[in-house]
């Protein structure tokens, strides 16, 4: 038996040594590829430039006083930030003396939220590695580390565990196709064991974690995005230029985060029904080339940035193209019905909750399977998926828009409360007793 145990221990050690070697190779290829692409790709260049001399910059900008406490929150990109934001702002409100560091992996998050006022410092997360993780945590000295939804970095998590730093995952969601749940996935599973607590969105995720013997530190508390959209709705402010655009005798389709596949369908439908409908469209990409394409699709349109509250709306204008970011969550409120884009892409739809919170029926493309809230909202008849123009045509004129909107809004209200559950954990564990 003793010989067998030694052999088993050797096999496990050999496995992890092999996976560490593979992980080093992965890091070399992955991070190296991004830096290589930075020569011609703007997004990759931002990723690389934002990490240059990170240690020196962090040492200059982040000073911890004796007895001071801090929270480090990491988000992959903008969507994860919106999930983590309610928790971040609640922590800051209840513990105003606690310092907050916010990191992003992707330029899509950092470049848009680098001026966010709710954190003491915002930066790119340095590349994962033993030296970087140690140096980063030596400077930051977090009392609490928060990872939002996903992005699991081996060396950061291992170093946090080594220091006994409270580390939580919020709004986590797991699928059985992920490496954690495969027979060969021990290395990845080990990352999950580094967390102090995992707050997951649904029971299915909790069952998957239990299947790999992670259950005593798991709580099902839902998605913090519900809390975020409710907060946005509560503090909604009118947009004067849009209000001047709306005709009382016409309905309004608000289409948000659209891709070209969405826009082609919407254009075909809108050209047929513009006598009775107006359109407000906010594309996922707002670069000049794409805005010009939309202007060709919708000839009687005006750009949002060209509107002035003190000027009359251009004659015959029946479409506003939103050509800047940061407005969409307000604009859904004006819709008679809302279309959320991305459902014809591989990655799937964007945030349907931002529309549903205003009691609006939601239409999307067919790819919603990765998005729990969309799947569940569809079951309530508050959200509808389409795969073709004919389905869009039939749907808009068949459903009771007001009733469907009420069902969508009720779904959002029912699923709020994740932020409060996480804050209860933080308070029970007395993570900021000196804050």
Coordinates of C-alpha atoms in Angstrom, one line a residue:
X1 CA 0.0 0.0 0.0
X2 CA 2.8 2.4 0.9
X3 CA 4.5 1.6 -2.4
X4 CA 1.3 2.3 -4.2
X5 CA 0.8 5.6 -2.5
X6 CA 4.3 6.6 -3.4
X7 CA 3.6 5.7 -7.0
X8 CA 0.4 7.7 -7.0
X9 CA 2.1 10.7 -5.4
X10 CA 4.8 10.5 -8.1
X11 CA 2.2 10.3 -10.8
X12 CA 0.4 13.4 -9.5
X13 CA 3.7 15.3 -9.1
X14 CA 4.7 14.3 -12.6
X15 CA 1.3 15.5 -13.9
X16 CA 1.5 18.9 -12.3
X17 CA 5.1 19.4 -13.3
X18 CA 4.1 18.6 -16.9
X19 CA 1.1 21.0 -16.7
X20 CA 3.3 23.8 -15.2
X21 CA 5.6 23.3 -18.2
X22 CA 2.7 23.4 -20.6
X23 CA 1.3 26.6 -18.8
X24 CA 4.7 28.3 -19.2
X25 CA 4.7 27.4 -22.9
X26 CA 1.1 28.7 -23.2
X27 CA 2.0 32.0 -21.5
X28 CA 5.1 32.4 -23.8
X29 CA 3.1 31.8 -26.9
X30 CA -0.1 33.6 -25.9
X31 CA 1.5 36.8 -24.5
X32 CA 4.2 36.7 -27.1
X33 CA 1.6 36.6 -29.9
X34 CA -0.2 39.6 -28.5
X35 CA 3.0 41.6 -28.4
X36 CA 3.9 40.5 -31.9
X37 CA 0.4 41.5 -33.1
X38 CA 0.9 44.9 -31.5
X39 CA 3.0 45.9 -34.4
X40 CA -0.1 46.2 -36.6
X41 CA -3.1 45.7 -34.4
X42 CA -4.3 48.7 -32.4
X43 CA -6.0 46.7 -29.7
X44 CA -2.9 44.5 -29.2
X45 CA -0.8 47.6 -29.1
X46 CA -2.9 49.0 -26.3
X47 CA -2.6 45.7 -24.4
X48 CA 1.2 45.7 -24.7
X49 CA 1.8 49.4 -24.1
X50 CA -0.5 49.4 -21.0
X51 CA 1.7 46.8 -19.3
X52 CA 5.1 48.5 -20.0
X53 CA 6.9 49.4 -16.8
X54 CA 3.9 48.4 -14.8
X55 CA 5.9 47.8 -11.6
X56 CA 7.4 51.3 -11.5
X57 CA 4.1 52.9 -12.3
X58 CA 2.3 50.9 -9.6
X59 CA 5.0 51.7 -7.0
X60 CA 4.6 55.4 -7.7
X61 CA 0.8 55.5 -7.7
X62 CA -0.1 53.0 -5.0
X63 CA 1.0 53.8 -1.5
X64 CA -0.2 51.7 1.5
X65 CA -0.1 53.3 4.9
X66 CA 0.3 51.1 8.1
X67 CA -3.1 49.6 9.0
X68 CA -4.7 50.7 5.7
X69 CA -6.8 48.1 3.9
X70 CA -7.4 47.5 0.2
X71 CA -9.6 45.6 -2.3
X72 CA -8.2 44.4 -5.6
X73 CA -10.9 43.6 -8.2
X74 CA -10.0 42.0 -11.5
X75 CA -12.2 42.1 -14.6
X76 CA -11.5 40.6 -18.0
X77 CA -13.3 43.4 -19.8
X78 CA -16.1 45.8 -19.8
X79 CA -19.0 43.4 -19.3
X80 CA -17.3 41.8 -16.2
X81 CA -16.7 45.3 -14.8
X82 CA -20.4 46.1 -15.0
X83 CA -21.0 42.8 -13.1
X84 CA -18.4 43.7 -10.4
X85 CA -19.3 47.4 -10.2
X86 CA -22.3 47.1 -7.8
X87 CA -20.1 45.2 -5.3
X88 CA -17.2 47.6 -5.7
X89 CA -19.4 50.7 -5.1
X90 CA -21.1 49.0 -2.1
X91 CA -17.7 48.2 -0.5
X92 CA -16.6 51.8 -1.1
X93 CA -19.8 53.2 0.4
X94 CA -19.7 51.0 3.6
X95 CA -15.9 51.2 4.0
X96 CA -14.9 54.6 2.6
X97 CA -11.3 54.4 3.9
X98 CA -10.6 51.2 2.1
X99 CA -8.5 51.6 -1.0
X100 CA -9.7 50.0 -4.3
X101 CA -7.5 48.8 -7.2
X102 CA -9.3 47.8 -10.4
X103 CA -7.5 45.8 -13.0
X104 CA -8.5 44.8 -16.6
X105 CA -7.1 42.2 -18.9
X106 CA -8.5 43.6 -22.1
X107 CA -8.3 47.1 -23.6
X108 CA -12.0 46.9 -24.3
X109 CA -12.5 47.3 -20.6
X110 CA -9.6 49.5 -19.5
X111 CA -9.8 52.1 -22.3
X112 CA -13.5 52.7 -21.6
X113 CA -13.3 52.7 -17.8
X114 CA -9.8 54.1 -17.1
X115 CA -11.4 57.3 -15.8
X116 CA -13.9 55.6 -13.5
X117 CA -14.1 57.5 -10.2
X118 CA -15.0 54.6 -8.0
X119 CA -11.5 53.2 -7.8
X120 CA -8.3 54.7 -6.4
X121 CA -6.3 53.2 -9.2
X122 CA -7.1 51.5 -12.5
X123 CA -4.6 49.6 -14.5
X124 CA -3.9 46.6 -16.8
X125 CA -3.2 43.3 -15.0
X126 CA 0.4 42.4 -15.5
X127 CA 1.0 39.1 -17.3
X128 CA 0.6 36.1 -15.1
X129 CA 3.9 34.7 -13.9
X130 CA 5.6 33.9 -10.5
X131 CA 7.7 37.1 -10.5
X132 CA 4.9 39.4 -11.6
X133 CA 2.4 37.9 -9.1
X134 CA 4.7 38.2 -6.2
X135 CA 5.8 41.8 -7.0
X136 CA 2.2 42.9 -7.7
X137 CA 0.9 41.6 -4.4
X138 CA 3.8 42.9 -2.5
X139 CA 2.9 46.4 -3.6
X140 CA -1.0 46.1 -3.5
X141 CA -1.3 44.1 -0.2
X142 CA -5.0 43.5 -0.7
X143 CA -7.2 42.5 2.2
X144 CA -9.6 41.1 -0.3
X145 CA -9.2 39.9 -3.9
X146 CA -12.2 39.7 -6.2
X147 CA -12.3 38.0 -9.5
X148 CA -15.4 38.6 -11.6
X149 CA -17.2 35.8 -13.4
X150 CA -14.1 34.1 -14.9
X151 CA -10.4 34.6 -15.8
X152 CA -8.3 32.3 -13.7
X153 CA -4.6 33.0 -13.5
X154 CA -2.5 30.3 -11.9
X155 CA 0.3 32.3 -10.3
X156 CA -1.9 35.1 -9.0
X157 CA -4.3 32.7 -7.3
X158 CA -1.5 30.5 -5.9
X159 CA 0.3 33.6 -4.4
X160 CA -3.0 34.9 -2.9
X161 CA -3.6 31.5 -1.3
X162 CA 0.0 31.4 0.0
X163 CA -0.6 34.7 1.7
X164 CA -4.0 33.7 3.1
X165 CA -5.6 36.6 1.3
X166 CA -9.4 36.3 1.2
X167 CA -10.1 35.6 -2.5
X168 CA -13.6 35.4 -3.9
X169 CA -15.2 34.8 -7.3
X170 CA -18.4 36.7 -8.0
X171 CA -21.1 36.0 -10.6
X172 CA -19.4 32.8 -11.5
X173 CA -21.0 30.5 -14.0
X174 CA -19.7 27.1 -15.0
X175 CA -20.4 24.7 -17.9
X176 CA -19.5 21.0 -18.1
X177 CA -17.4 21.6 -21.2
X178 CA -14.8 23.7 -19.3
X179 CA -11.4 22.2 -18.4
X180 CA -12.2 22.0 -14.7
X181 CA -14.6 19.2 -15.3
X182 CA -12.5 17.0 -17.7
X183 CA -10.5 14.0 -16.7
X184 CA -7.3 15.8 -17.6
X185 CA -8.3 19.1 -16.0
X186 CA -6.6 18.7 -12.5
X187 CA -4.3 21.7 -13.1
X188 CA -7.3 23.9 -13.9
X189 CA -9.4 22.5 -11.1
X190 CA -6.6 23.3 -8.7
X191 CA -7.1 27.0 -9.5
X192 CA -10.6 26.8 -8.1
X193 CA -9.4 25.4 -4.8
X194 CA -7.4 28.6 -4.3
X195 CA -10.6 30.6 -3.7
X196 CA -11.9 31.4 -0.3
X197 CA -15.4 31.4 -1.6
X198 CA -17.2 31.1 -5.0
X199 CA -20.5 33.0 -5.5
X200 CA -22.1 31.4 -8.5
X201 CA -25.1 32.4 -10.6
X202 CA -27.1 29.2 -10.6
X203 CA -27.6 25.7 -9.1
X204 CA -26.2 24.0 -12.2
X205 CA -22.8 25.7 -11.5
X206 CA -23.0 24.7 -7.9
X207 CA -23.6 21.0 -8.9
X208 CA -20.7 21.1 -11.3
X209 CA -18.4 22.4 -8.6
X210 CA -19.7 19.7 -6.1
X211 CA -18.8 17.1 -8.7
X212 CA -15.2 18.0 -8.3
X213 CA -15.5 18.2 -4.5
X214 CA -15.9 22.0 -4.2
X215 CA -19.0 22.6 -2.2
X216 CA -18.4 23.9 1.3
X217 CA -17.3 27.3 0.1
X218 CA -19.9 27.8 -2.7
X219 CA -23.0 30.0 -2.6
X220 CA -25.7 30.4 -5.2
X221 CA -26.7 34.0 -5.1
X222 CA -27.3 35.0 -8.7
X223 CA -25.7 37.6 -10.9
X224 CA -24.7 41.1 -9.7
X225 CA -25.7 42.5 -13.1
X226 CA -29.3 42.5 -12.0
X227 CA -28.4 44.8 -9.2
X228 CA -26.5 47.0 -11.6
X229 CA -29.3 47.5 -14.1
X230 CA -31.8 48.2 -11.3
X231 CA -29.5 50.9 -10.0
X232 CA -29.1 52.4 -13.5
X233 CA -32.9 52.4 -13.9
X234 CA -33.4 54.0 -10.5
X235 CA -31.1 56.9 -11.5
X236 CA -32.2 57.2 -15.1
X237 CA -32.1 60.7 -16.6
X238 CA -33.8 61.7 -19.9
X239 CA -31.8 62.3 -23.0
X240 CA -33.1 65.6 -24.5
X241 CA -32.0 64.9 -28.1
X242 CA -33.8 61.6 -28.2
X243 CA -36.9 63.0 -26.6
X244 CA -37.1 65.6 -29.3
X245 CA -36.8 62.9 -31.9
X246 CA -39.7 60.7 -30.7
X247 CA -43.1 61.1 -32.5
X248 CA -46.1 60.4 -30.3
X249 CA -47.9 58.7 -33.2
X250 CA -45.1 56.3 -34.0
X251 CA -43.5 53.3 -32.2
X252 CA -39.8 53.1 -31.6
X253 CA -37.4 50.2 -32.0
X254 CA -34.2 50.6 -30.0
X255 CA -31.5 48.3 -31.3
X256 CA -28.4 48.0 -29.1
X257 CA -24.9 46.4 -29.5
X258 CA -25.7 45.4 -33.1
X259 CA -23.5 43.6 -35.5
X260 CA -23.8 43.5 -39.3
X261 CA -26.0 40.5 -39.3
X262 CA -28.4 42.2 -36.9
X263 CA -28.3 45.4 -38.9
X264 CA -29.1 43.8 -42.2
X265 CA -32.3 42.2 -40.7
X266 CA -33.3 45.4 -39.0
X267 CA -32.8 47.4 -42.2
X268 CA -35.0 45.1 -44.2
X269 CA -37.7 45.2 -41.6
X270 CA -37.5 48.9 -41.0
X271 CA -37.7 50.0 -44.6
X272 CA -41.0 48.3 -44.8
X273 CA -42.4 49.7 -41.6
X274 CA -40.9 53.2 -41.3
X275 CA -44.3 54.8 -41.8
X276 CA -45.3 53.5 -38.3
X277 CA -41.9 53.1 -36.7
X278 CA -38.8 55.0 -35.8
X279 CA -35.4 53.5 -35.1
X280 CA -32.6 54.2 -32.7
X281 CA -29.6 52.0 -33.3
X282 CA -26.4 51.7 -31.2
X283 CA -23.9 49.5 -33.0
X284 CA -21.3 47.4 -31.1
X285 CA -18.5 49.0 -33.1
X286 CA -18.6 52.8 -33.5
X287 CA -15.6 53.3 -35.7
X288 CA -16.1 55.7 -38.6
X289 CA -16.2 53.1 -41.3
X290 CA -19.1 51.2 -39.6
X291 CA -21.0 54.4 -38.9
X292 CA -20.8 55.3 -42.6
X293 CA -22.2 51.8 -43.5
X294 CA -25.1 52.4 -41.2
X295 CA -25.8 55.8 -42.8
X296 CA -26.0 53.9 -46.1
X297 CA -28.4 51.4 -44.7
X298 CA -30.6 54.0 -43.1
X299 CA -30.7 57.0 -45.4
X300 CA -32.9 59.3 -43.3
X301 CA -30.7 59.1 -40.3
X302 CA -28.7 61.4 -38.1
X303 CA -25.7 60.8 -35.9
X304 CA -26.3 61.2 -32.2
X305 CA -23.2 63.4 -31.8
X306 CA -24.5 65.8 -34.4
X307 CA -27.7 66.5 -32.4
X308 CA -28.1 69.6 -30.2
X309 CA -31.0 70.0 -27.7
X310 CA -31.5 73.6 -28.9
X311 CA -31.7 72.7 -32.6
X312 CA -34.6 71.2 -34.5
X313 CA -34.5 67.6 -35.6
X314 CA -33.6 67.3 -39.3
X315 CA -36.6 67.0 -41.6
X316 CA -37.7 63.4 -42.5
X317 CA -35.3 62.0 -40.0
X318 CA -36.6 58.6 -38.8
X319 CA -33.4 57.1 -37.4
X320 CA -30.7 58.1 -34.9
X321 CA -27.4 56.3 -35.1
X322 CA -25.6 56.3 -31.8
X323 CA -22.0 56.9 -32.8
X324 CA -20.4 57.1 -29.3
X325 CA -20.3 54.9 -26.3
X326 CA -21.9 55.1 -22.8
X327 CA -25.5 55.9 -23.7
X328 CA -27.2 52.6 -24.4
X329 CA -28.4 51.7 -20.9
X330 CA -30.4 55.0 -20.8
X331 CA -31.8 54.7 -24.3
X332 CA -33.5 51.3 -24.0
X333 CA -36.2 53.1 -21.8
X334 CA -37.5 54.9 -24.9
X335 CA -38.2 51.8 -26.9
X336 CA -41.6 50.3 -27.7
X337 CA -39.6 47.1 -28.1
X338 CA -35.8 46.5 -27.8
X339 CA -33.5 44.4 -30.0
X340 CA -30.2 43.3 -28.4
X341 CA -27.5 42.4 -30.9
X342 CA -24.8 39.7 -31.0
X343 CA -27.1 36.7 -31.3
X344 CA -25.9 35.8 -34.8
X345 CA -22.2 35.8 -33.7
X346 CA -20.2 32.9 -32.2
X347 CA -19.9 34.6 -28.8
X348 CA -23.6 35.4 -28.5
X349 CA -25.7 38.2 -27.3
X350 CA -24.9 41.3 -25.3
X351 CA -26.6 42.5 -22.1
X352 CA -30.4 41.9 -22.4
X353 CA -31.0 43.0 -18.8
X354 CA -30.3 46.6 -19.6
X355 CA -33.5 46.6 -21.8
X356 CA -35.6 44.3 -19.7
X357 CA -35.2 46.4 -16.5
X358 CA -37.4 49.1 -18.2
X359 CA -40.2 46.6 -18.7
X360 CA -39.4 46.2 -22.4
X361 CA -39.9 43.1 -24.5
X362 CA -36.5 41.9 -25.9
X363 CA -35.7 40.4 -29.3
X364 CA -32.3 38.8 -30.0
X365 CA -30.7 36.5 -32.5
X366 CA -30.6 32.7 -31.9
X367 CA -27.4 32.3 -30.0
X368 CA -28.3 32.7 -26.3
X369 CA -27.3 29.3 -24.9
X370 CA -24.4 30.7 -22.9
X371 CA -26.5 33.4 -21.2
X372 CA -28.6 32.1 -18.3
X373 CA -30.6 35.3 -18.0
X374 CA -31.7 35.2 -21.7
X375 CA -32.6 31.5 -21.6
X376 CA -34.7 32.0 -18.5
X377 CA -36.3 35.2 -19.7
X378 CA -37.3 33.5 -22.9
X379 CA -39.1 30.9 -20.8
X380 CA -41.1 33.7 -19.2
X381 CA -42.1 35.1 -22.7
X382 CA -40.3 38.3 -21.9
X383 CA -37.5 37.6 -24.5
X384 CA -37.8 36.2 -28.0
X385 CA -35.2 34.9 -30.5
X386 CA -35.3 35.1 -34.3
X387 CA -33.3 33.5 -37.0
X388 CA -34.6 35.3 -40.1
X389 CA -36.3 38.3 -41.4
X390 CA -39.7 36.5 -41.6
X391 CA -39.5 35.6 -37.9
X392 CA -38.8 39.2 -37.0
X393 CA -41.6 40.4 -39.2
X394 CA -44.1 37.9 -37.6
X395 CA -42.9 38.4 -34.1
X396 CA -43.1 42.2 -33.8
X397 CA -46.7 42.3 -35.0
X398 CA -47.9 39.2 -33.1
X399 CA -46.8 39.5 -29.5
X400 CA -48.4 41.7 -26.9
X401 CA -45.5 44.1 -26.4
X402 CA -46.7 45.6 -23.1
X403 CA -47.4 42.2 -21.5
X404 CA -44.1 40.7 -22.7
X405 CA -42.3 43.8 -21.3
X406 CA -43.9 43.4 -17.9
X407 CA -42.7 39.8 -17.8
X408 CA -39.2 40.8 -18.7
X409 CA -39.1 43.5 -16.0
X410 CA -40.6 41.1 -13.4
X411 CA -37.8 38.6 -14.1
X412 CA -35.1 41.3 -13.4
X413 CA -36.8 42.3 -10.1
X414 CA -37.1 38.6 -9.0
X415 CA -33.4 37.9 -9.5
X416 CA -31.9 40.9 -7.7
X417 CA -29.9 40.6 -4.5
X418 CA -26.5 39.1 -5.3
X419 CA -24.6 42.1 -4.1
X420 CA -26.2 42.0 -0.7
X421 CA -25.4 38.3 -0.3
X422 CA -21.7 38.9 -1.1
X423 CA -21.6 41.9 1.3
X424 CA -23.1 39.7 4.0
X425 CA -20.2 37.3 3.6
X426 CA -17.6 40.1 3.7
X427 CA -19.2 41.4 6.9
X428 CA -19.5 38.0 8.5
X429 CA -15.8 37.3 7.8
X430 CA -14.9 40.7 9.2
X431 CA -12.6 41.3 6.3
X432 CA -12.4 45.0 7.0
X433 CA -12.5 45.2 10.7
X434 CA -10.0 48.1 10.7
X435 CA -11.5 50.0 7.8

